[in-house]
Coordinates of C-alpha atoms in Angstrom, one line a residue:
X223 CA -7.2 24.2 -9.9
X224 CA -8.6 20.9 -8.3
X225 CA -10.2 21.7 -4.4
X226 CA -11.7 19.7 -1.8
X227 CA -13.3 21.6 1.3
X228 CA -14.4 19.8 4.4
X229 CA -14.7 16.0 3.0
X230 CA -15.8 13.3 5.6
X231 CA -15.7 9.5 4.1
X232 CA -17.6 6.9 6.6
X233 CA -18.0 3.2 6.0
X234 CA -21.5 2.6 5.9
X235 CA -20.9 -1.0 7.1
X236 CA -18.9 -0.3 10.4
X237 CA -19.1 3.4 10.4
X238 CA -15.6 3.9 10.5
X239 CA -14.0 6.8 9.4
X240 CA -11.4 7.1 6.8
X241 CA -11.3 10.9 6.6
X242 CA -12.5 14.1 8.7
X243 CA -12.5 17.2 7.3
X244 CA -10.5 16.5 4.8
X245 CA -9.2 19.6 2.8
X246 CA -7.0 19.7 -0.4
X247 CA -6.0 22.2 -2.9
X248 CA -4.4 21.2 -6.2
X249 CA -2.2 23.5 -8.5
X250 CA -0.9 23.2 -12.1
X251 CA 2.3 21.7 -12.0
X252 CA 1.5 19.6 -8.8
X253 CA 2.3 16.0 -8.8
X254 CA 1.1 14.5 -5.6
X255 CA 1.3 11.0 -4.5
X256 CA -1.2 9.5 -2.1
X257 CA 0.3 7.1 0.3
X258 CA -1.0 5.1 3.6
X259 CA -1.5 1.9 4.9
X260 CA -3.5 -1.0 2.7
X261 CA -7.2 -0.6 3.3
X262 CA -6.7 3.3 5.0
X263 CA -9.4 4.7 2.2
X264 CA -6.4 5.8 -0.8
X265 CA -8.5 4.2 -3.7
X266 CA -11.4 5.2 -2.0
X267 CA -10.4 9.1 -1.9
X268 CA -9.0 8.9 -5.4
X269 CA -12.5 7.4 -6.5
X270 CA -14.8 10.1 -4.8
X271 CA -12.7 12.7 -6.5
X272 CA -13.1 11.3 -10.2
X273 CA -16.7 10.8 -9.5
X274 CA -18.3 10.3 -6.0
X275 CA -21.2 8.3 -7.3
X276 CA -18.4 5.1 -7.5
X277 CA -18.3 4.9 -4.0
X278 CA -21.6 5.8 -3.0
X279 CA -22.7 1.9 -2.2
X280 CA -20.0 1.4 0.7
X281 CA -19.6 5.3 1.8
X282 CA -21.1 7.9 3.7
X283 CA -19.6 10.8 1.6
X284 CA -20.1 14.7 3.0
X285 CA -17.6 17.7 1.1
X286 CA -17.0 19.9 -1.8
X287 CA -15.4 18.9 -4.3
X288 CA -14.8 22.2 -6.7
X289 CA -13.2 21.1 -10.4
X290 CA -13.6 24.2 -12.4
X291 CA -12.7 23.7 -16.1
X292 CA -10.2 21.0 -15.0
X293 CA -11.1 17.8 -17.6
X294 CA -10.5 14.4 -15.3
X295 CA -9.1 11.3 -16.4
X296 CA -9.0 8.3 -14.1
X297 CA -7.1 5.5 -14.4
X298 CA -8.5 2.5 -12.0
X299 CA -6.4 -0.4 -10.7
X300 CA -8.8 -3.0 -12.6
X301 CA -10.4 -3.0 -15.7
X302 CA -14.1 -3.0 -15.7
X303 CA -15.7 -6.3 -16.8
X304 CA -17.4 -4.6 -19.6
X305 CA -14.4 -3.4 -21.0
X306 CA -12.8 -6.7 -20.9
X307 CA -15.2 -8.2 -23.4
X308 CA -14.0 -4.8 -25.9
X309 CA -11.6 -5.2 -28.5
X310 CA -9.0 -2.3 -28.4
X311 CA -10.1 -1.0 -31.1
X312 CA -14.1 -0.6 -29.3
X313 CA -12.3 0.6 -26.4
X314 CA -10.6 3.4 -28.3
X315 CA -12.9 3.9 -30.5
X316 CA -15.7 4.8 -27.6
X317 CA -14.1 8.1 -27.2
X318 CA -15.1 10.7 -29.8
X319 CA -11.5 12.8 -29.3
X320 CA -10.2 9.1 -30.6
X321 CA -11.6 10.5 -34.1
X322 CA -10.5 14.1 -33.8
X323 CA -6.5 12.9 -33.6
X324 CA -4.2 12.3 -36.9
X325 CA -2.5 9.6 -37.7
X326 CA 0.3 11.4 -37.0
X327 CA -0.8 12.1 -33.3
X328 CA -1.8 8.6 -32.9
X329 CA 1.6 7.4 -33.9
X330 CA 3.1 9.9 -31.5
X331 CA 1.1 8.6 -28.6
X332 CA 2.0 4.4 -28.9
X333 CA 5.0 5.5 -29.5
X334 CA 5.9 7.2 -26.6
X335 CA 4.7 3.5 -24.9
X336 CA 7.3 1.4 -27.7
X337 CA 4.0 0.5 -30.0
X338 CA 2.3 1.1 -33.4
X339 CA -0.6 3.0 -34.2
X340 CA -2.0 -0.1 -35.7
X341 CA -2.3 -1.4 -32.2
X342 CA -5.5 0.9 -31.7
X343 CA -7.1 -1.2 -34.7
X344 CA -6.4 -4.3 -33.5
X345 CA -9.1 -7.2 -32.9
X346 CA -8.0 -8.6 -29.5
X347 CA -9.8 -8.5 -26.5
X348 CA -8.8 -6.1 -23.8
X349 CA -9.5 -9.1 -21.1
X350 CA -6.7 -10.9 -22.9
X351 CA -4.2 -8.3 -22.6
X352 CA -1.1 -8.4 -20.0
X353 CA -1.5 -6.5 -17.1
X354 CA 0.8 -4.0 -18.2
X355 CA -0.8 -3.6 -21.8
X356 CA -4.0 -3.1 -19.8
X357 CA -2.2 0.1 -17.8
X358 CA -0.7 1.5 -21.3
X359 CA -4.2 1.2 -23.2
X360 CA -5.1 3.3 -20.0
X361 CA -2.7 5.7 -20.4
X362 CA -2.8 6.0 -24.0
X363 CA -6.7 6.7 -23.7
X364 CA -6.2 9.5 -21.3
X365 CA -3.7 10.8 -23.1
X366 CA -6.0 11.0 -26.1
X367 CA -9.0 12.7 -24.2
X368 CA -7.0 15.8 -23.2
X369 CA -7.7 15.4 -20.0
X370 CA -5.9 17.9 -17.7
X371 CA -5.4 16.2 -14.3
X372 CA -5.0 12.8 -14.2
X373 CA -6.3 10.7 -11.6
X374 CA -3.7 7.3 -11.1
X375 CA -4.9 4.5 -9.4
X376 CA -1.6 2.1 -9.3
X377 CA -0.1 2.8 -12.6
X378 CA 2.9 1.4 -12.3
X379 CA 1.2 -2.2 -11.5
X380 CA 2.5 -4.6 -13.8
X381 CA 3.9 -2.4 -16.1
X382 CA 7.7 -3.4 -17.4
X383 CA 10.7 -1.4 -16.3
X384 CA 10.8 0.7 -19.6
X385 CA 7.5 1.6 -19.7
X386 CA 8.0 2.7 -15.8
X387 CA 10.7 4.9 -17.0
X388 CA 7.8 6.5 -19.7
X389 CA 5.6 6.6 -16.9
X390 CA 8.0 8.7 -14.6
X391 CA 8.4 11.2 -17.7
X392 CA 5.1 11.8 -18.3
X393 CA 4.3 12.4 -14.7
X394 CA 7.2 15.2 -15.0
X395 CA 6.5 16.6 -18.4
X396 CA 2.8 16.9 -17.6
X397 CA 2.3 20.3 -17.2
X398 CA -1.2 20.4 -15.7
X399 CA -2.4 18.3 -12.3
X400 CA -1.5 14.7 -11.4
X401 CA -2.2 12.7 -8.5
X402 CA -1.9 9.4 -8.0
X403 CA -1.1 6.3 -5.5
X404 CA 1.6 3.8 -5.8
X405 CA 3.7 1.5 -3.8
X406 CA 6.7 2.2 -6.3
X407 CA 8.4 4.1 -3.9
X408 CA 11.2 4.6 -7.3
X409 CA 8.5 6.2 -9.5
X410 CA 7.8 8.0 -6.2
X411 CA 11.0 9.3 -5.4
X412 CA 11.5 10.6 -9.1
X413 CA 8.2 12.3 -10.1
X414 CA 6.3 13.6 -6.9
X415 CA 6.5 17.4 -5.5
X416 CA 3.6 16.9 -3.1
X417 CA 2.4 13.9 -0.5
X418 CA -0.6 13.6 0.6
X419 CA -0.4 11.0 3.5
X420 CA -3.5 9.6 4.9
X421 CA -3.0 7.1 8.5
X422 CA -5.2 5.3 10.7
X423 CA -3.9 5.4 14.2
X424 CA -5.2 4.3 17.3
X425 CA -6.0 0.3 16.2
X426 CA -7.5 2.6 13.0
X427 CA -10.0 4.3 15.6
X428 CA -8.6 7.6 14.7
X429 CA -8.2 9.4 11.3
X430 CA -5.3 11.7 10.5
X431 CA -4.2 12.8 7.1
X432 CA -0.7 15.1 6.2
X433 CA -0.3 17.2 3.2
X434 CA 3.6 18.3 2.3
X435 CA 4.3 20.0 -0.6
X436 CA 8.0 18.5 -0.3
X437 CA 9.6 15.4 -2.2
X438 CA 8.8 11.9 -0.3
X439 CA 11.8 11.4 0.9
X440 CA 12.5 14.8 2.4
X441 CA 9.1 14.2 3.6
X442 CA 10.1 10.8 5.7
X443 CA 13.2 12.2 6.8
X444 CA 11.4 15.3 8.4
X445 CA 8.7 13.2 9.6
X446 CA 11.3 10.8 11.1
X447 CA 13.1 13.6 13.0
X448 CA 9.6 15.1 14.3
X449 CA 9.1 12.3 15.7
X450 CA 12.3 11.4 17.1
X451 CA 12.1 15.3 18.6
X452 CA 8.6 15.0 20.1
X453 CA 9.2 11.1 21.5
X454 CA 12.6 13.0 23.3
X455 CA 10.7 16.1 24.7
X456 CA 7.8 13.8 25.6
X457 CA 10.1 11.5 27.5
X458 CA 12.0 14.6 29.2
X459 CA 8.4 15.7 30.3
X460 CA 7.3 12.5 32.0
X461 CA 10.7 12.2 33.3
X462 CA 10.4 15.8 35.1
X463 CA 6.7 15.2 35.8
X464 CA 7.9 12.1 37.9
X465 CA 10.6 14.0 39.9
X466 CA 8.0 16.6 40.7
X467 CA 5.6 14.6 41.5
X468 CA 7.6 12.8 43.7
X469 CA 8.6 16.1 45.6
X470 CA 5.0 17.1 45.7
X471 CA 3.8 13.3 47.1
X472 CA 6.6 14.3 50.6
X473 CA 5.4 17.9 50.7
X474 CA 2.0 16.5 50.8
X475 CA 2.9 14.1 53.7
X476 CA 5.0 16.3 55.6
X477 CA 2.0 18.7 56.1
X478 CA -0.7 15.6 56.3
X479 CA 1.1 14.3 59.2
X480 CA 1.7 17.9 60.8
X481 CA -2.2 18.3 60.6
X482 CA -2.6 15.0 61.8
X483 CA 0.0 15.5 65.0
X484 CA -1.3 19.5 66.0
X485 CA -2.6 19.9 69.3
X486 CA -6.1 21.6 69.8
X487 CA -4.1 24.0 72.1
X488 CA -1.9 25.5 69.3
X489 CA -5.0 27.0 66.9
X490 CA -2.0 29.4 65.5
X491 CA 0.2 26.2 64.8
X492 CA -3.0 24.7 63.1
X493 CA -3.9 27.4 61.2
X494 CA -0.5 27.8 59.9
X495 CA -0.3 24.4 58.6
X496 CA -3.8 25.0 56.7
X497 CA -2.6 27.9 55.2
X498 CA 0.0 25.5 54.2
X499 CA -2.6 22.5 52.6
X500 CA -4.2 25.4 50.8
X501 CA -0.9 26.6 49.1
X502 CA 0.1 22.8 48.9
X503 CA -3.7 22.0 47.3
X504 CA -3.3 25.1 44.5
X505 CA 0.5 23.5 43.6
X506 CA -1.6 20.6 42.5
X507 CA -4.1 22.6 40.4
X508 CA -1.6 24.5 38.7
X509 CA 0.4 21.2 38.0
X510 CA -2.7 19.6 36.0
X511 CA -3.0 22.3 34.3
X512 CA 0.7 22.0 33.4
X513 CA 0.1 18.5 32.4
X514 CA -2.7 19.0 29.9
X515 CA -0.2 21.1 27.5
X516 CA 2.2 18.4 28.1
X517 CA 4.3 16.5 25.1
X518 CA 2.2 13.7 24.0
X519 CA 4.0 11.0 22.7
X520 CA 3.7 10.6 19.0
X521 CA 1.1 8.8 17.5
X522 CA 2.0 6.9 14.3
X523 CA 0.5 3.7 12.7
X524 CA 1.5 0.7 14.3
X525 CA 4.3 -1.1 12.0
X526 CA 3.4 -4.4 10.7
X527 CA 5.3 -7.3 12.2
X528 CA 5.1 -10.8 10.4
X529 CA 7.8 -13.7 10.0
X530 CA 7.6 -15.4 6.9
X531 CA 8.5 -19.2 7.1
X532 CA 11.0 -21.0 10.2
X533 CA 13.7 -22.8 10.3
X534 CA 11.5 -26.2 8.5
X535 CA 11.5 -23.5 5.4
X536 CA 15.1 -23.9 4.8
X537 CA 16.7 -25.7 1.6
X538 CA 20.3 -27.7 1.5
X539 CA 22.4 -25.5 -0.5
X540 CA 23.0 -28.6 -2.8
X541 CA 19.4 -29.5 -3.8
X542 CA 18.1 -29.0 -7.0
X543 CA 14.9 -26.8 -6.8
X544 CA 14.0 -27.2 -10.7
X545 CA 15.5 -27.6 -13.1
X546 CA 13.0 -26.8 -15.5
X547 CA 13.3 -26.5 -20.0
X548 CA 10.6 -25.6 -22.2
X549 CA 11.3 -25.7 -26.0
X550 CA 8.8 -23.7 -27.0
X551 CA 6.1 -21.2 -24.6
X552 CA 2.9 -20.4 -26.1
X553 CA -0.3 -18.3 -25.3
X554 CA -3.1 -20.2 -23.5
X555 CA -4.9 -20.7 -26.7
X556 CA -1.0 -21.7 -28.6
X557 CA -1.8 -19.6 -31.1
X558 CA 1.3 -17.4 -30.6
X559 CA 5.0 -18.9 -29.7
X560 CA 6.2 -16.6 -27.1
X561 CA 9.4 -17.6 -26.4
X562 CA 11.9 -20.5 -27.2
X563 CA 14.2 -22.5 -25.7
X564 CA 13.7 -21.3 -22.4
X565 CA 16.4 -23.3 -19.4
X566 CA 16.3 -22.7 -16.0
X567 CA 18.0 -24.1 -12.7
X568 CA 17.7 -23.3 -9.3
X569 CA 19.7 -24.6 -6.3
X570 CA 19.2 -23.8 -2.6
X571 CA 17.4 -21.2 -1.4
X572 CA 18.2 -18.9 -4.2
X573 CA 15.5 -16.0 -4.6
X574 CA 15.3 -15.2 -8.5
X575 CA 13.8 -12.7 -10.3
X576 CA 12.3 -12.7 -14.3
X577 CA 11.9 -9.3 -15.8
X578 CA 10.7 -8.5 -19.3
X579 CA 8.5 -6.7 -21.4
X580 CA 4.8 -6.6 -21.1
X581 CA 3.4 -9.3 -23.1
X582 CA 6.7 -11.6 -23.4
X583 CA 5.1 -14.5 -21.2
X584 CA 6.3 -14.2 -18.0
X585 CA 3.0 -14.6 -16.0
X586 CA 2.2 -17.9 -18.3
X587 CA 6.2 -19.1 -17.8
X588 CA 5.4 -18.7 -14.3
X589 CA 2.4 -20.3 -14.2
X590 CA 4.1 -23.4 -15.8
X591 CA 6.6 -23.3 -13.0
X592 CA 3.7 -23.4 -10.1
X593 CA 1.9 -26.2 -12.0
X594 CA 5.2 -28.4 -12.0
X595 CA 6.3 -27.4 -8.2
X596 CA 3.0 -28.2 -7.1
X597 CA 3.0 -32.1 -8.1
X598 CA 6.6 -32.5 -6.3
X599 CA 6.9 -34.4 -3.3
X600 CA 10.4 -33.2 -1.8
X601 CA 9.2 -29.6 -1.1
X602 CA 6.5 -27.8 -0.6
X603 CA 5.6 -25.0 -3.4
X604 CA 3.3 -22.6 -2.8
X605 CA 2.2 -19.8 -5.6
X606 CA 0.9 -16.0 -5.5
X607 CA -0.7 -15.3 -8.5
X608 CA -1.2 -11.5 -10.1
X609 CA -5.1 -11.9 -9.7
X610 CA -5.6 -12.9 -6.2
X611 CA -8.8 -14.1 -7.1
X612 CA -7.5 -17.0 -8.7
X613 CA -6.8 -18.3 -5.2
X614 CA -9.0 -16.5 -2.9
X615 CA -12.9 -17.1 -2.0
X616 CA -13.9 -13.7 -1.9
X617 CA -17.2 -14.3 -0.1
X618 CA -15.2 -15.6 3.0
X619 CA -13.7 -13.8 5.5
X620 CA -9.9 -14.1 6.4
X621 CA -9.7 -16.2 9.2
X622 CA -12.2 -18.3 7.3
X623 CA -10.2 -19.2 4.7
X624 CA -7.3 -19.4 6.6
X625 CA -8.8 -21.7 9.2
X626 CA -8.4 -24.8 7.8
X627 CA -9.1 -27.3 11.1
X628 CA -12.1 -25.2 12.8
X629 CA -10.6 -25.4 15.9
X630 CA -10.4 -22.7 18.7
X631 CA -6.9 -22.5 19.2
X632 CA -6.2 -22.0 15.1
X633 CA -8.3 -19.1 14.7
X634 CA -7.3 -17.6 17.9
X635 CA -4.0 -17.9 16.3
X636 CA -5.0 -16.6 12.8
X637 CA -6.7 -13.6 14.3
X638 CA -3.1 -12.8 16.5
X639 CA -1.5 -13.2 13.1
X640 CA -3.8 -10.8 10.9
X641 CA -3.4 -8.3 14.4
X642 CA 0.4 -8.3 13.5
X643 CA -0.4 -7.5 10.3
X644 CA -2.5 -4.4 11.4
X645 CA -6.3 -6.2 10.3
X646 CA -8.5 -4.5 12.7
X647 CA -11.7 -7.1 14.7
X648 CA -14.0 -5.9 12.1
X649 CA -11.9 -6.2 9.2
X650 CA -11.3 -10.0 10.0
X651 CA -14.9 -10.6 9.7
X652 CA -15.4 -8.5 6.3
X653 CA -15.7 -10.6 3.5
X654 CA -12.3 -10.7 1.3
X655 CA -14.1 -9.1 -1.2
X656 CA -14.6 -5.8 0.2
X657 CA -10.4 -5.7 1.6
X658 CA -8.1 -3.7 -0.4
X659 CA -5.3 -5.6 -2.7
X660 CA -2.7 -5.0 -0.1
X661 CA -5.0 -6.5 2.5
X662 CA -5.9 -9.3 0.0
X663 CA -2.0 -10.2 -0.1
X664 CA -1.1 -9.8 3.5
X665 CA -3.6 -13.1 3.3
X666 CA -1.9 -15.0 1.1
X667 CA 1.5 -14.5 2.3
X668 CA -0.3 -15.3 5.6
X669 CA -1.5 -18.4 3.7
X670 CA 2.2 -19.0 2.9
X671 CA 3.7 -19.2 6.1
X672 CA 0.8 -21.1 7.6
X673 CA 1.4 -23.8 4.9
X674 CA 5.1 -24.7 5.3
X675 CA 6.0 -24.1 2.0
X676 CA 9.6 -24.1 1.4
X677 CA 9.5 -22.6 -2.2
X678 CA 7.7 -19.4 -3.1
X679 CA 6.9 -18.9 -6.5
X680 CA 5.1 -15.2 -6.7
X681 CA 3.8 -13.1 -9.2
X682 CA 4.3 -8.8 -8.5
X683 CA 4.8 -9.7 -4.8
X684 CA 5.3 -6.1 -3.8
X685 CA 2.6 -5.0 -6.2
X686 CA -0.1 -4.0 -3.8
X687 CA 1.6 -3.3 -0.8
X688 CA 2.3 0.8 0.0
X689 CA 5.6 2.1 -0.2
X690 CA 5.5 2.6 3.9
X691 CA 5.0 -1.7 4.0
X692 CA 7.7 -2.1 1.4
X693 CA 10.4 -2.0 3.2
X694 CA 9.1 -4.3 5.7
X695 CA 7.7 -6.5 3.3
X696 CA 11.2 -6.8 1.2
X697 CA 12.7 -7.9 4.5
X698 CA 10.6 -10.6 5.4
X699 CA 11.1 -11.7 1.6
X700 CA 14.9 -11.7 1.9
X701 CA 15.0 -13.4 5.2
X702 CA 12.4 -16.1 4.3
X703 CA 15.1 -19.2 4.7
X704 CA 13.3 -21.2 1.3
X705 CA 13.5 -20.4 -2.2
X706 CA 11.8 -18.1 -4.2
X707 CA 11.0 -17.8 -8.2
X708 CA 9.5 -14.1 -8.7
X709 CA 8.3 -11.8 -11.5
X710 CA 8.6 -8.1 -10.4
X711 CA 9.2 -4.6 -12.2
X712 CA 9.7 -3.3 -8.3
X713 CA 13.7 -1.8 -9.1
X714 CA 13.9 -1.7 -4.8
X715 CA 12.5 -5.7 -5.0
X716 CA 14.8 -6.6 -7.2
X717 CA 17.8 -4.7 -6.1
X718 CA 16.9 -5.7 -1.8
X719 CA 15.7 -9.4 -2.5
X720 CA 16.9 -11.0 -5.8
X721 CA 20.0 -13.0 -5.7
X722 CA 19.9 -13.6 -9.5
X723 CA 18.1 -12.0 -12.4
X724 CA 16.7 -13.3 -15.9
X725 CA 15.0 -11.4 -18.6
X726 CA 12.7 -13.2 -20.8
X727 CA 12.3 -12.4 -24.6
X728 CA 11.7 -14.8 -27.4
X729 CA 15.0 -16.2 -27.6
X730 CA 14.3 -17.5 -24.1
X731 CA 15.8 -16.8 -20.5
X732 CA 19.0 -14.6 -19.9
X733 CA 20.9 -14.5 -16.7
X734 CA 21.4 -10.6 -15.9

């Protein structure tokens, strides 16, 4: 059993608060999924649990946090510089239960990920894996400690679509304690028993946190109809509290202008009528009291409301977008041929999709793609790549880097914008740096739209964004009048926004 009694987590910076009194109790069996807004404390929570010290330089941290004999194994959303510079076989090799397994065991583990055992031994650095190898030498690692509950920062970032299927069946086969956050709302709809759902309401100036020990969609649908329920009674309320009050306002009058109108020489008429205030006077202490327990309309996070691109974003059906061959696609350092004879065409405003396995190319493919775009003339490419620090000064703040004239009117306009997409004053003004992923996208897309681009050429779009955004998010992506040339493993990205679909492999591209 995993508990938490009584946590508080507090910004140091802006002393805001992500949670209050926070309480949690874990079972074997358990899968729980943490969901909530980007930057509503998820990682954050998931971090204190595995070890509280990791947050300890941003966060005020007050609660128990009673393990037991539960072994914890975390899996983070980034690799650690230092174990970048490892070669998988240093960063197995690290762990003494990597010793006490067989061969046999070994080969039992890579292969429930489609790999050899000698990929444990080999010389590569971890920094040069794909993202998705990253997550599997994560898994695999875990999986080889013994752990018991498993702590899941994003695991189903950049993983392929087969290896998300592995994923989803060790979630359900594990028989211990796993809890984990993802914006796959697929892997979330098959593996998890339990949500945990923290919010930030109020323009995030008030906590709140939900834990169902229901499916997530059974737990949307009832939270949909609670609300729907409580929005009716409340409106029903206010609707009766208005014809009441209205009744009151002429009773009140009546007897005002009585009072006003008694002559001195009827003191039984006048004390009649201030018999009559009093009673009128309790009426309206006994209807504030009635108003205090009345419905309040529901609180929920405010939704997210962003347009991306206008009608200057479209493309003529009949124009070429690229039509781009490659005979052979290497890694950086062309050592390794990844793929051959790789063709591709796109017309219009056609939204495409490449899916493949982890380690295939598609990230370097699509990198070409974004180099070539970029020197064209006739449209306007801009690209989102997987590490948003590629693009993004980190030591400025959004409407800093998104200002790009320093006049008034523009970053009164940026800050409206980042408002829309639920960035609170304070948050505008944090350094990128210390935003979560989802926030770090929402400023590139931002970025985007600003820009004028026409083409979009974007790498995991949807991979940072939670699965309450998503839908949201695949909207503005489908409506977005340009083209777009995306790599995804997201099954409701690809299914919502994708007009066409190739898989890469070494004998090059294949339309789906």
């Amino acid at each position: 059993m995993l508990q938490i009694k009584n946590l508080n987590l507090t910004h140091k910076k802006d002393l805001r608060v992500i949670l209050s009194e926070f309480n949690l109790v874990l079972n074997k069996g358990d899968k729980a999924v943490i969901i909530g807004e980007e930057g509503n404390g998820k990682s954050t929570l998931m971090k204190w649990i595995y070890n509280p010290l990791l947050i300890d330089n941003y966060i005020e941290a007050e609660g128990e946090r009673l393990v037991g004999k539960e072994i914890l194994g975390y899996l983070p959303q980034e690799i650690s510089e230092e174990d970048k510079e490892k070669t998988i076989y240093e960063f197995f090799s690290a762990e003494e239960m990597f010793w006490n397994r067989t061969p046999k065991e070994l080969s039992e583990i890579t292969g429930k990920f489609g790999m050899t055992s000698e990929f444990f031994y080999s010389d590569q650095k971890m920094g040069s894996l794909s993202g998705g190898e990253k997550v599997k030498a994560h898994l695999m690692r875990l999986i080889i400690q013994d752990v018991t509950v498993l702590l899941l920062d994003e695991p189903s970032n950049d993983i392929d679509i087969n290896t998300l299927e592995i994923l989803e069946k060790i979630i359900n086969d594990w028989e211990h304690i796993v809890l984990f956050i993802s914006h796959d709302e697929t892997l979330i709809e098959n593996t998890a028993n339990m949500v945990i759902h923290i919010e930030q309401i109020v323009r995030k100036t008030k906590t709140r946190y939900t834990v169902a020990k229901i499916p997530y969609r059974k737990y949307l649908e009832e939270r949909f109809h609670k609300f729907e329920s409580q929005e009716r009674q409340a409106l029903n309320d206010r609707k009766e509290k208005k014809i009441r009050d209205e009744k009151y306002r002429k009773i009140m009058q009546s007897v005002q202008n009585a009072l006003g109108n008694c002559s001195r020489q009827s003191p039984a008429e006048a004390k009649n009528l201030k018999d009559k205030m009093h009673a009128v006077k309790s009426m309206e202490r006994r209807f504030e009291k009635e108003d205090e327990n009345m419905t309040e309309m529901p609180e929920q996070e405010e939704a997210i409301f962003f347009k991306l691109g206008d009608k200057d974003s479209s493309i003529p059906a009949g124009k070429t977008v690229i039509e781009y061959t490659l005979a052979k696609l290497t890694t950086k350092d062309e050592e390794r041929v990844l793929a051959e004879d790789i063709n591709l065409k796109i017309r219009g405003s056609e939204k495409i999709c490449i899916i493949g396995a982890n380690g295939v190319g598609k990230t370097t493919l699509l990198r070409k793609i974004a180099e070539e775009l970029s020197q064209r003339d006739d449209i306007k490419a801009e690209y989102m790549p997987q590490n948003y620090e590629e693009i993004l000064d980190l030591d400025m703040t959004p409407v800093d880097f998104l200002d790009k004239s320093g006049d008034k009117e523009e970053r009164t306009r940026i800050r409206t914008y980042l408002g829309s997409l639920k960035y609170t004053a304070d948050e505008m003004e944090h350094p990128i740096r210390e935003l979560s992923g989802g926030q770090k996208a929402k400023v590139l897309l931002l970025s985007m739209s600003l820009s004028g681009a026409n083409v979009l050429i974007l790498d995991e779009p949807t991979r940072n964004f939670s699965p309450l955004s998503g839908p949201v998010i695949r909207k503005m992506l489908r409506e977005f009048p340009g083209a777009i040339i995306s790599i995804s493993h997201d099954r409701k990205y690809i299914d919502e926004v994708c007009d066409k679909i190739y898989e890469l492999d070494y004998s090059g591209l294949r339309n789906l």
